[in-house]
Amino acid sequence: MQTHKAKRVVITIEAIMQKRLTDILEGAGVTGYSILPVLGGSGRSGAWSREGQVSRASGMVQVICIIKPERLDGLLEAVFKVVDKHIGVVTIADVEVLRAERF
Amino acid sequence: MGEILALAADNLLSPLILFFVLGLAAAFARSDLTFPEAAAKAMSIYLLFAIGFKGGASVVAHGIDGGLILSLLAGALLSALIPFIAYALLRVMTNLSTIDAAAVAGHYGSISIVTFVACSTALTGRGLDPEGYMVAVAAIMEAPAILSALWLVSRRAGGSGMDGDLLREILLNGSIVLLIGSFLIGGITGDEGLEKIASFIVAPFQGVLCLFLLDMGLVAGRGLRESGKYLNRGVFIFGMIMPLVGAILGLVIGLLLGLSVGGVALFMTLCASASYIAVPAAMRVALPEANPSIYLTLSLGITFPFNLTIGIPTYIAVASIFAGG
């Protein structure tokens, strides 16, 4: 079956910044993305868990989008405005998709 | 002094405090006891809804007087002022950076709604019902402190500042909307409305609060265990001195406002408590450089347990002495 090259961008960011990030993504023309809750993990500040959180300040989410390779630089520049000072991990992977017109 | 000790002993053996202590102990013992995020959120929604509704109904039952407006103004003013005192104390007592000190200061100008609820419950149990409108005072005291903290940073270190989204999040955060909304609905429907849902918001209230405090104990204990290393002695002592400074301010203003014994004690508690819900969220957006381990551990791990165990009985006893005569 015919496949097409694309980029999968995964942004793990504080939940409190979620809307700001998705606004930026939409502003950069990315209308398709998925948001997943991050249950817990460990980083430079030690281990944390979503359970027992009393504030939105402490949770993390993962925003995933798949885009055409030529749109990657513009997207990353926009995303950097949000993750610059905030906790956040941005990863980019080469993927293949079936229906290129969707991305 | 005897009265304060008797009240403290009585308070320490209440189910609310014992469940909180159970949570703390379980966290320190590394138990796997946890509350799912959704359950903790549902309990906090229930508590805000119940306390807001009962406050609104109480205002209508007792009538609205000039004390309401003056108390709201005083609450907003104190919330804006206390961060400056906290900031000055932190700069003298600790080696925190400007940004960390301002972020911590913002937490102490704002309030802890759970401490408010615990104090209200203790007062009602002693027949010292506070003015119903204190719920509105609690709500109005959430936000001004955040603006003061951001002003402190923008003046001294050039922080990220305030944008429209942040302002909206501060003023329309879920807990304020629910608290004020329930308060208004309680005010509109009055005692008749309260009677209709009393079996849901009056009888189970203390039980839900016990469970919520168990969860708060777990969260506070885990925070202390994992982030306590960020608190040096000066910061630790600040976490117990600052509530007393706030309480004294609350006492003076509460007496000037002519509040009842319960009202004065509750006002002291509001001024003494520190936020761990609204302000941390605002600080993560506006001051991402500030270390959340410091301000969250301080407000939730030190000041919250201090107020719950030692503070509230002390404030009630002091208010009884000064406002009871």
Short mmCIF file of C-alpha atoms in Angstrom, two decimals:
data_model
loop_
_atom_site.label_atom_id
_atom_site.label_comp_id
_atom_site.label_asym_id
_atom_site.label_seq_id
_atom_site.Cartn_x
_atom_site.Cartn_y
_atom_site.Cartn_z
CA MET A 1 0.00 0.00 0.00
CA GLN A 2 1.17 3.53 -0.81
CA THR A 3 2.47 5.44 2.24
CA HIS A 4 3.64 9.05 2.62
CA LYS A 5 6.34 10.61 4.79
CA ALA A 6 5.22 12.83 7.67
CA LYS A 7 6.51 14.19 10.98
CA ARG A 8 5.06 13.22 14.33
CA VAL A 9 5.58 15.96 16.93
CA VAL A 10 4.98 15.06 20.58
CA ILE A 11 4.92 17.86 23.11
CA THR A 12 4.79 16.96 26.80
CA ILE A 13 3.86 20.10 28.71
CA GLU A 14 2.27 21.32 31.94
CA ALA A 15 -1.52 20.96 31.86
CA ILE A 16 -1.92 24.62 32.74
CA MET A 17 -0.24 25.53 29.43
CA GLN A 18 -2.38 23.20 27.31
CA LYS A 19 -4.76 25.80 25.91
CA ARG A 20 -1.96 28.22 25.14
CA LEU A 21 -0.17 25.49 23.23
CA THR A 22 -3.20 24.36 21.24
CA ASP A 23 -4.01 28.00 20.41
CA ILE A 24 -0.48 28.34 19.03
CA LEU A 25 -0.82 25.10 17.06
CA GLU A 26 -4.08 26.24 15.54
CA GLY A 27 -2.51 29.62 14.78
CA ALA A 28 0.24 27.75 12.92
CA GLY A 29 -2.37 25.95 10.85
CA VAL A 30 -2.38 22.63 12.72
CA THR A 31 -5.99 21.72 13.29
CA GLY A 32 -5.49 18.02 13.94
CA TYR A 33 -3.95 16.99 17.23
CA SER A 34 -4.61 14.64 20.13
CA ILE A 35 -4.22 15.38 23.83
CA LEU A 36 -3.38 12.62 26.28
CA PRO A 37 -3.20 12.90 30.07
CA VAL A 38 0.18 11.99 31.53
CA LEU A 39 -0.40 9.79 34.58
CA GLY A 40 2.90 10.52 36.25
CA GLY A 41 6.59 10.36 35.80
CA SER A 42 9.92 11.57 37.02
CA GLY A 43 12.05 14.52 36.06
CA ARG A 44 14.62 16.93 37.43
CA SER A 45 12.29 17.83 40.33
CA GLY A 46 11.79 14.16 41.24
CA ALA A 47 8.87 11.76 40.81
CA TRP A 48 5.29 12.96 40.51
CA SER A 49 1.90 11.37 40.03
CA ARG A 50 -1.43 12.64 38.76
CA GLU A 51 -3.23 11.01 41.67
CA GLY A 52 -3.98 13.27 44.59
CA GLN A 53 -3.29 16.46 42.67
CA VAL A 54 -5.02 19.43 44.25
CA SER A 55 -4.06 21.93 41.62
CA ARG A 56 -4.03 22.08 37.86
CA ALA A 57 -0.55 23.50 38.33
CA SER A 58 1.05 20.11 38.81
CA GLY A 59 -0.34 17.90 36.02
CA MET A 60 1.16 17.25 32.60
CA VAL A 61 -0.40 16.49 29.22
CA GLN A 62 0.95 15.22 25.95
CA VAL A 63 -0.09 16.92 22.72
CA ILE A 64 0.52 14.86 19.60
CA CYS A 65 0.24 16.07 16.03
CA ILE A 66 1.25 14.70 12.65
CA ILE A 67 2.19 17.19 9.95
CA LYS A 68 3.76 17.40 6.50
CA PRO A 69 7.59 17.64 6.73
CA GLU A 70 7.69 21.09 5.10
CA ARG A 71 5.56 22.57 7.89
CA LEU A 72 7.81 21.37 10.70
CA ASP A 73 10.05 24.45 11.09
CA GLY A 74 7.14 26.90 11.31
CA LEU A 75 5.42 24.68 13.84
CA LEU A 76 8.50 24.33 16.05
CA GLU A 77 9.08 28.09 16.06
CA ALA A 78 5.52 28.62 17.24
CA VAL A 79 5.74 25.86 19.85
CA PHE A 80 9.00 27.23 21.22
CA LYS A 81 7.21 30.42 22.29
CA VAL A 82 5.20 28.31 24.76
CA VAL A 83 7.79 25.81 25.95
CA ASP A 84 10.67 28.30 26.15
CA LYS A 85 10.36 29.00 29.89
CA HIS A 86 8.05 26.18 30.89
CA ILE A 87 8.61 22.54 31.67
CA GLY A 88 8.20 20.73 28.39
CA VAL A 89 9.71 18.08 26.18
CA VAL A 90 9.37 18.26 22.40
CA THR A 91 10.23 15.23 20.28
CA ILE A 92 10.01 14.81 16.52
CA ALA A 93 9.89 11.50 14.73
CA ASP A 94 9.73 10.44 11.10
CA VAL A 95 6.56 8.50 10.43
CA GLU A 96 4.62 7.23 7.44
CA VAL A 97 0.92 7.81 6.96
CA LEU A 98 -1.62 6.33 4.63
CA ARG A 99 -3.73 9.35 3.74
CA ALA A 100 -1.38 12.32 3.16
CA GLU A 101 -4.19 14.74 2.38
CA ARG A 102 -5.33 14.55 6.01
CA PHE A 103 -2.18 16.14 7.44
CA MET B 1 -4.12 30.10 77.85
CA GLY B 2 -6.06 27.22 79.42
CA GLU B 3 -8.94 27.89 77.06
CA ILE B 4 -6.63 27.81 74.04
CA LEU B 5 -5.11 24.49 75.15
CA ALA B 6 -8.54 22.96 75.81
CA LEU B 7 -9.74 24.07 72.37
CA ALA B 8 -6.57 22.76 70.76
CA ALA B 9 -6.98 19.37 72.43
CA ASP B 10 -10.64 19.24 71.42
CA ASN B 11 -9.74 20.16 67.83
CA LEU B 12 -6.90 17.67 67.59
CA LEU B 13 -9.24 14.80 68.50
CA SER B 14 -11.92 15.72 65.94
CA PRO B 15 -12.46 13.24 63.08
CA LEU B 16 -11.40 15.91 60.56
CA ILE B 17 -7.94 16.34 62.05
CA LEU B 18 -7.47 12.65 62.80
CA PHE B 19 -8.19 11.76 59.15
CA PHE B 20 -5.76 14.43 58.01
CA VAL B 21 -3.13 12.99 60.36
CA LEU B 22 -3.90 9.50 59.01
CA GLY B 23 -3.18 10.79 55.49
CA LEU B 24 0.07 12.38 56.62
CA ALA B 25 1.13 9.21 58.43
CA ALA B 26 0.23 7.01 55.44
CA ALA B 27 2.28 9.23 53.14
CA PHE B 28 5.29 9.20 55.45
CA ALA B 29 5.00 5.42 55.78
CA ARG B 30 4.96 5.19 51.96
CA SER B 31 1.57 3.48 51.91
CA ASP B 32 -0.01 2.97 48.49
CA LEU B 33 -3.25 4.62 49.66
CA THR B 34 -4.29 7.14 46.99
CA PHE B 35 -7.38 8.95 45.83
CA PRO B 36 -7.94 8.97 42.06
CA GLU B 37 -7.69 12.47 40.59
CA ALA B 38 -11.37 12.43 39.61
CA ALA B 39 -12.51 11.47 43.13
CA ALA B 40 -10.46 14.25 44.72
CA LYS B 41 -11.86 16.73 42.23
CA ALA B 42 -15.44 15.55 42.84
CA MET B 43 -15.00 15.99 46.59
CA SER B 44 -13.64 19.50 46.20
CA ILE B 45 -16.57 20.38 43.90
CA TYR B 46 -18.99 19.03 46.49
CA LEU B 47 -17.38 21.03 49.32
CA LEU B 48 -17.33 24.30 47.35
CA PHE B 49 -20.93 23.79 46.27
CA ALA B 50 -22.13 23.00 49.81
CA ILE B 51 -20.24 25.80 51.57
CA GLY B 52 -21.26 28.36 48.94
CA PHE B 53 -24.92 27.37 49.00
CA LYS B 54 -25.13 27.35 52.80
CA GLY B 55 -23.40 30.75 52.92
CA GLY B 56 -25.87 32.27 50.47
CA ALA B 57 -28.86 30.87 52.34
CA SER B 58 -27.43 32.14 55.62
CA VAL B 59 -27.02 35.69 54.26
CA VAL B 60 -30.67 35.77 53.24
CA ALA B 61 -31.80 34.30 56.58
CA HIS B 62 -29.87 36.89 58.59
CA GLY B 63 -30.29 39.84 56.25
CA ILE B 64 -27.72 41.87 54.33
CA ASP B 65 -26.02 44.69 56.22
CA GLY B 66 -23.22 47.20 55.65
CA GLY B 67 -20.78 44.70 57.13
CA LEU B 68 -20.96 42.71 53.91
CA ILE B 69 -19.55 45.49 51.71
CA LEU B 70 -16.95 46.56 54.26
CA SER B 71 -15.83 42.95 54.82
CA LEU B 72 -15.46 42.40 51.08
CA LEU B 73 -13.40 45.57 50.73
CA ALA B 74 -11.26 44.66 53.75
CA GLY B 75 -10.73 41.13 52.42
CA ALA B 76 -9.62 42.37 48.99
CA LEU B 77 -7.32 44.95 50.57
CA LEU B 78 -5.71 42.47 52.95
CA SER B 79 -5.24 39.92 50.19
CA ALA B 80 -3.35 42.56 48.19
CA LEU B 81 -1.36 43.80 51.19
CA ILE B 82 -0.29 40.53 52.86
CA PRO B 83 2.06 39.49 49.99
CA PHE B 84 4.15 42.63 50.61
CA ILE B 85 4.54 41.71 54.29
CA ALA B 86 5.29 38.10 53.39
CA TYR B 87 7.81 39.21 50.76
CA ALA B 88 9.61 41.50 53.24
CA LEU B 89 9.72 38.70 55.84
CA LEU B 90 11.02 36.20 53.28
CA ARG B 91 13.78 38.56 52.17
CA VAL B 92 14.86 39.00 55.81
CA MET B 93 14.42 35.40 56.99
CA THR B 94 15.46 33.37 53.95
CA ASN B 95 17.85 33.34 51.03
CA LEU B 96 15.11 32.83 48.44
CA SER B 97 15.52 34.62 45.12
CA THR B 98 13.28 37.57 44.26
CA ILE B 99 11.12 35.41 42.01
CA ASP B 100 10.75 32.56 44.51
CA ALA B 101 10.02 35.00 47.35
CA ALA B 102 7.37 36.83 45.29
CA ALA B 103 5.76 33.54 44.26
CA VAL B 104 5.61 32.36 47.88
CA ALA B 105 4.30 35.76 49.01
CA GLY B 106 1.43 35.52 46.53
CA HIS B 107 0.33 32.23 48.09
CA TYR B 108 0.11 33.79 51.55
CA GLY B 109 -2.06 36.72 50.44
CA SER B 110 -4.52 34.31 48.88
CA ILE B 111 -6.52 31.78 50.88
CA SER B 112 -7.03 28.07 51.39
CA ILE B 113 -10.68 27.20 50.98
CA VAL B 114 -10.23 23.87 52.80
CA THR B 115 -8.81 25.66 55.86
CA PHE B 116 -11.80 28.01 55.62
CA VAL B 117 -14.20 25.06 55.50
CA ALA B 118 -12.44 23.32 58.42
CA CYS B 119 -12.64 26.49 60.52
CA SER B 120 -16.33 27.05 59.59
CA THR B 121 -17.08 23.47 60.63
CA ALA B 122 -15.24 23.88 63.95
CA LEU B 123 -17.09 27.16 64.62
CA THR B 124 -20.51 25.74 63.78
CA GLY B 125 -19.79 22.78 66.08
CA ARG B 126 -19.22 25.24 68.93
CA GLY B 127 -22.34 27.28 68.18
CA LEU B 128 -20.25 30.20 66.90
CA ASP B 129 -21.81 30.51 63.45
CA PRO B 130 -19.92 33.11 61.40
CA GLU B 131 -21.61 35.64 59.13
CA GLY B 132 -22.84 33.83 56.00
CA TYR B 133 -21.20 36.36 53.71
CA MET B 134 -17.74 35.23 54.82
CA VAL B 135 -17.96 32.80 51.88
CA ALA B 136 -17.97 35.79 49.53
CA VAL B 137 -15.05 37.31 51.48
CA ALA B 138 -13.14 34.05 50.97
CA ALA B 139 -13.81 34.14 47.24
CA ILE B 140 -12.75 37.76 46.86
CA MET B 141 -9.49 37.08 48.71
CA GLU B 142 -8.28 34.53 46.16
CA ALA B 143 -7.11 36.83 43.38
CA PRO B 144 -5.66 40.20 44.57
CA ALA B 145 -2.62 38.48 46.06
CA ILE B 146 -1.67 37.08 42.66
CA LEU B 147 -1.60 40.58 41.19
CA SER B 148 0.56 41.81 44.10
CA ALA B 149 3.03 38.96 43.59
CA LEU B 150 3.29 39.67 39.88
CA TRP B 151 3.77 43.37 40.57
CA LEU B 152 6.58 42.55 43.01
CA VAL B 153 8.34 40.50 40.35
CA SER B 154 7.80 42.93 37.48
CA ARG B 155 9.26 45.73 39.65
CA ARG B 156 12.31 43.81 40.81
CA ALA B 157 13.12 41.06 38.38
CA GLY B 158 11.08 41.54 35.22
CA GLY B 159 8.80 38.49 35.24
CA SER B 160 6.56 37.21 32.49
CA GLY B 161 3.72 39.44 33.70
CA MET B 162 0.01 39.25 33.12
CA ASP B 163 -1.88 38.56 29.93
CA GLY B 164 -5.58 38.47 29.22
CA ASP B 165 -5.76 34.68 29.37
CA LEU B 166 -4.11 34.62 32.78
CA LEU B 167 -6.39 37.33 34.15
CA ARG B 168 -9.42 35.38 32.96
CA GLU B 169 -8.07 32.18 34.50
CA ILE B 170 -7.49 33.92 37.83
CA LEU B 171 -10.87 35.65 38.02
CA LEU B 172 -12.91 32.82 36.52
CA ASN B 173 -11.11 29.78 37.89
CA GLY B 174 -13.46 26.90 38.56
CA SER B 175 -13.41 27.15 42.34
CA ILE B 176 -14.34 30.85 42.37
CA VAL B 177 -17.12 30.37 39.81
CA LEU B 178 -18.59 27.44 41.75
CA LEU B 179 -18.27 29.11 45.14
CA ILE B 180 -19.81 32.42 44.06
CA GLY B 181 -22.41 30.70 41.85
CA SER B 182 -23.57 28.43 44.70
CA PHE B 183 -23.54 31.41 47.06
CA LEU B 184 -25.83 33.36 44.71
CA ILE B 185 -28.15 30.38 44.18
CA GLY B 186 -28.26 29.83 47.94
CA GLY B 187 -29.10 33.52 48.33
CA ILE B 188 -31.86 33.37 45.70
CA THR B 189 -33.51 30.21 47.01
CA GLY B 190 -32.90 30.91 50.72
CA ASP B 191 -33.86 28.56 53.51
CA GLU B 192 -36.53 26.92 51.36
CA GLY B 193 -33.92 25.92 48.79
CA LEU B 194 -31.55 24.76 51.48
CA GLU B 195 -34.26 22.57 52.99
CA LYS B 196 -34.82 20.86 49.64
CA ILE B 197 -31.20 19.74 49.29
CA ALA B 198 -30.23 19.60 52.97
CA SER B 199 -30.01 15.81 52.92
CA PHE B 200 -27.29 16.14 50.27
CA ILE B 201 -25.30 19.16 51.44
CA VAL B 202 -25.77 19.21 55.22
CA ALA B 203 -25.79 15.65 56.55
CA PRO B 204 -22.96 14.14 54.44
CA PHE B 205 -20.81 17.28 54.59
CA GLN B 206 -18.58 16.32 57.52
CA GLY B 207 -18.03 12.81 56.18
CA VAL B 208 -16.95 14.09 52.77
CA LEU B 209 -14.74 16.68 54.44
CA CYS B 210 -13.08 13.88 56.46
CA LEU B 211 -12.32 11.95 53.25
CA PHE B 212 -11.07 15.10 51.54
CA LEU B 213 -8.79 15.90 54.47
CA LEU B 214 -7.48 12.34 54.36
CA ASP B 215 -6.52 13.01 50.74
CA MET B 216 -5.05 16.39 51.66
CA GLY B 217 -2.98 14.66 54.34
CA LEU B 218 -1.66 12.23 51.73
CA VAL B 219 -0.83 15.04 49.31
CA ALA B 220 0.78 17.20 52.01
CA GLY B 221 2.79 14.27 53.38
CA ARG B 222 4.02 13.16 49.95
CA GLY B 223 4.90 16.75 49.07
CA LEU B 224 6.90 17.12 52.28
CA ARG B 225 8.60 13.77 51.80
CA GLU B 226 9.62 14.45 48.23
CA SER B 227 10.17 18.21 48.23
CA GLY B 228 11.01 18.96 51.87
CA LYS B 229 14.67 19.19 50.88
CA TYR B 230 13.93 22.51 49.16
CA LEU B 231 12.91 24.09 52.48
CA ASN B 232 15.73 25.34 54.68
CA ARG B 233 15.23 26.35 58.30
CA GLY B 234 14.35 29.99 57.53
CA VAL B 235 11.72 28.99 54.97
CA PHE B 236 10.32 26.35 57.33
CA ILE B 237 9.99 28.88 60.18
CA PHE B 238 8.40 31.40 57.81
CA GLY B 239 5.70 28.83 57.06
CA MET B 240 4.61 28.93 60.70
CA ILE B 241 5.23 32.60 61.51
CA MET B 242 3.45 34.07 58.52
CA PRO B 243 0.04 32.55 59.41
CA LEU B 244 0.29 34.19 62.82
CA VAL B 245 1.14 37.56 61.24
CA GLY B 246 -1.85 37.20 58.92
CA ALA B 247 -4.10 36.13 61.80
CA ILE B 248 -3.16 39.23 63.83
CA LEU B 249 -4.04 41.43 60.86
CA GLY B 250 -7.31 39.54 60.48
CA LEU B 251 -8.06 39.95 64.19
CA VAL B 252 -7.53 43.72 64.11
CA ILE B 253 -9.57 44.24 60.95
CA GLY B 254 -12.26 41.78 62.05
CA LEU B 255 -12.72 43.66 65.33
CA LEU B 256 -12.82 47.02 63.51
CA LEU B 257 -15.50 45.61 61.21
CA GLY B 258 -17.54 44.54 64.24
CA LEU B 259 -17.77 40.90 63.17
CA SER B 260 -19.13 38.21 65.49
CA VAL B 261 -16.75 35.87 67.34
CA GLY B 262 -17.15 33.31 64.54
CA GLY B 263 -16.66 35.99 61.89
CA VAL B 264 -13.47 37.29 63.51
CA ALA B 265 -12.07 33.75 63.88
CA LEU B 266 -12.89 33.00 60.25
CA PHE B 267 -11.38 36.26 59.05
CA MET B 268 -8.21 35.45 61.02
CA THR B 269 -8.15 32.01 59.41
CA LEU B 270 -8.54 33.47 55.92
CA CYS B 271 -5.67 35.90 56.49
CA ALA B 272 -3.55 33.13 58.03
CA SER B 273 -4.07 30.54 55.31
CA ALA B 274 -2.10 30.11 52.11
CA SER B 275 -3.39 29.04 48.71
CA TYR B 276 -2.41 25.74 47.11
CA ILE B 277 -4.93 25.57 44.29
CA ALA B 278 -5.53 28.90 42.52
CA VAL B 279 -2.19 30.62 43.09
CA PRO B 280 0.12 27.72 42.12
CA ALA B 281 -1.72 27.44 38.81
CA ALA B 282 -1.36 31.18 38.18
CA MET B 283 2.30 31.13 39.18
CA ARG B 284 3.11 28.27 36.82
CA VAL B 285 1.84 30.43 33.97
CA ALA B 286 3.16 33.83 35.03
CA LEU B 287 6.35 32.90 36.89
CA PRO B 288 7.56 29.59 35.44
CA GLU B 289 11.05 30.37 36.76
CA ALA B 290 9.82 30.13 40.36
CA ASN B 291 10.35 26.74 41.98
CA PRO B 292 6.95 25.07 42.60
CA SER B 293 8.53 22.68 45.12
CA ILE B 294 9.12 25.63 47.45
CA TYR B 295 5.76 27.34 47.32
CA LEU B 296 3.62 24.20 47.15
CA THR B 297 5.47 22.40 49.94
CA LEU B 298 5.42 25.51 52.09
CA SER B 299 1.72 26.29 51.72
CA LEU B 300 0.44 22.71 51.64
CA GLY B 301 3.06 20.88 53.72
CA ILE B 302 3.77 23.43 56.45
CA THR B 303 1.17 26.18 56.73
CA PHE B 304 -1.91 24.06 55.99
CA PRO B 305 -1.20 21.44 58.72
CA PHE B 306 -0.12 24.21 61.08
CA ASN B 307 -3.40 26.07 60.62
CA LEU B 308 -5.45 22.90 60.82
CA THR B 309 -3.95 21.63 64.07
CA ILE B 310 -2.64 24.65 66.01
CA GLY B 311 -3.90 27.70 64.13
CA ILE B 312 -7.67 27.23 64.02
CA PRO B 313 -8.16 26.48 67.74
CA THR B 314 -5.87 29.38 68.59
CA TYR B 315 -7.73 31.77 66.30
CA ILE B 316 -11.10 30.67 67.75
CA ALA B 317 -9.86 31.11 71.31
CA VAL B 318 -8.28 34.52 70.60
CA ALA B 319 -11.40 35.70 68.76
CA SER B 320 -13.55 34.53 71.71
CA ILE B 321 -11.38 36.56 74.09
CA PHE B 322 -11.31 39.76 72.04
CA ALA B 323 -14.70 39.69 70.30
CA GLY B 324 -16.67 37.70 72.86
CA GLY B 325 -16.84 40.35 75.56
#
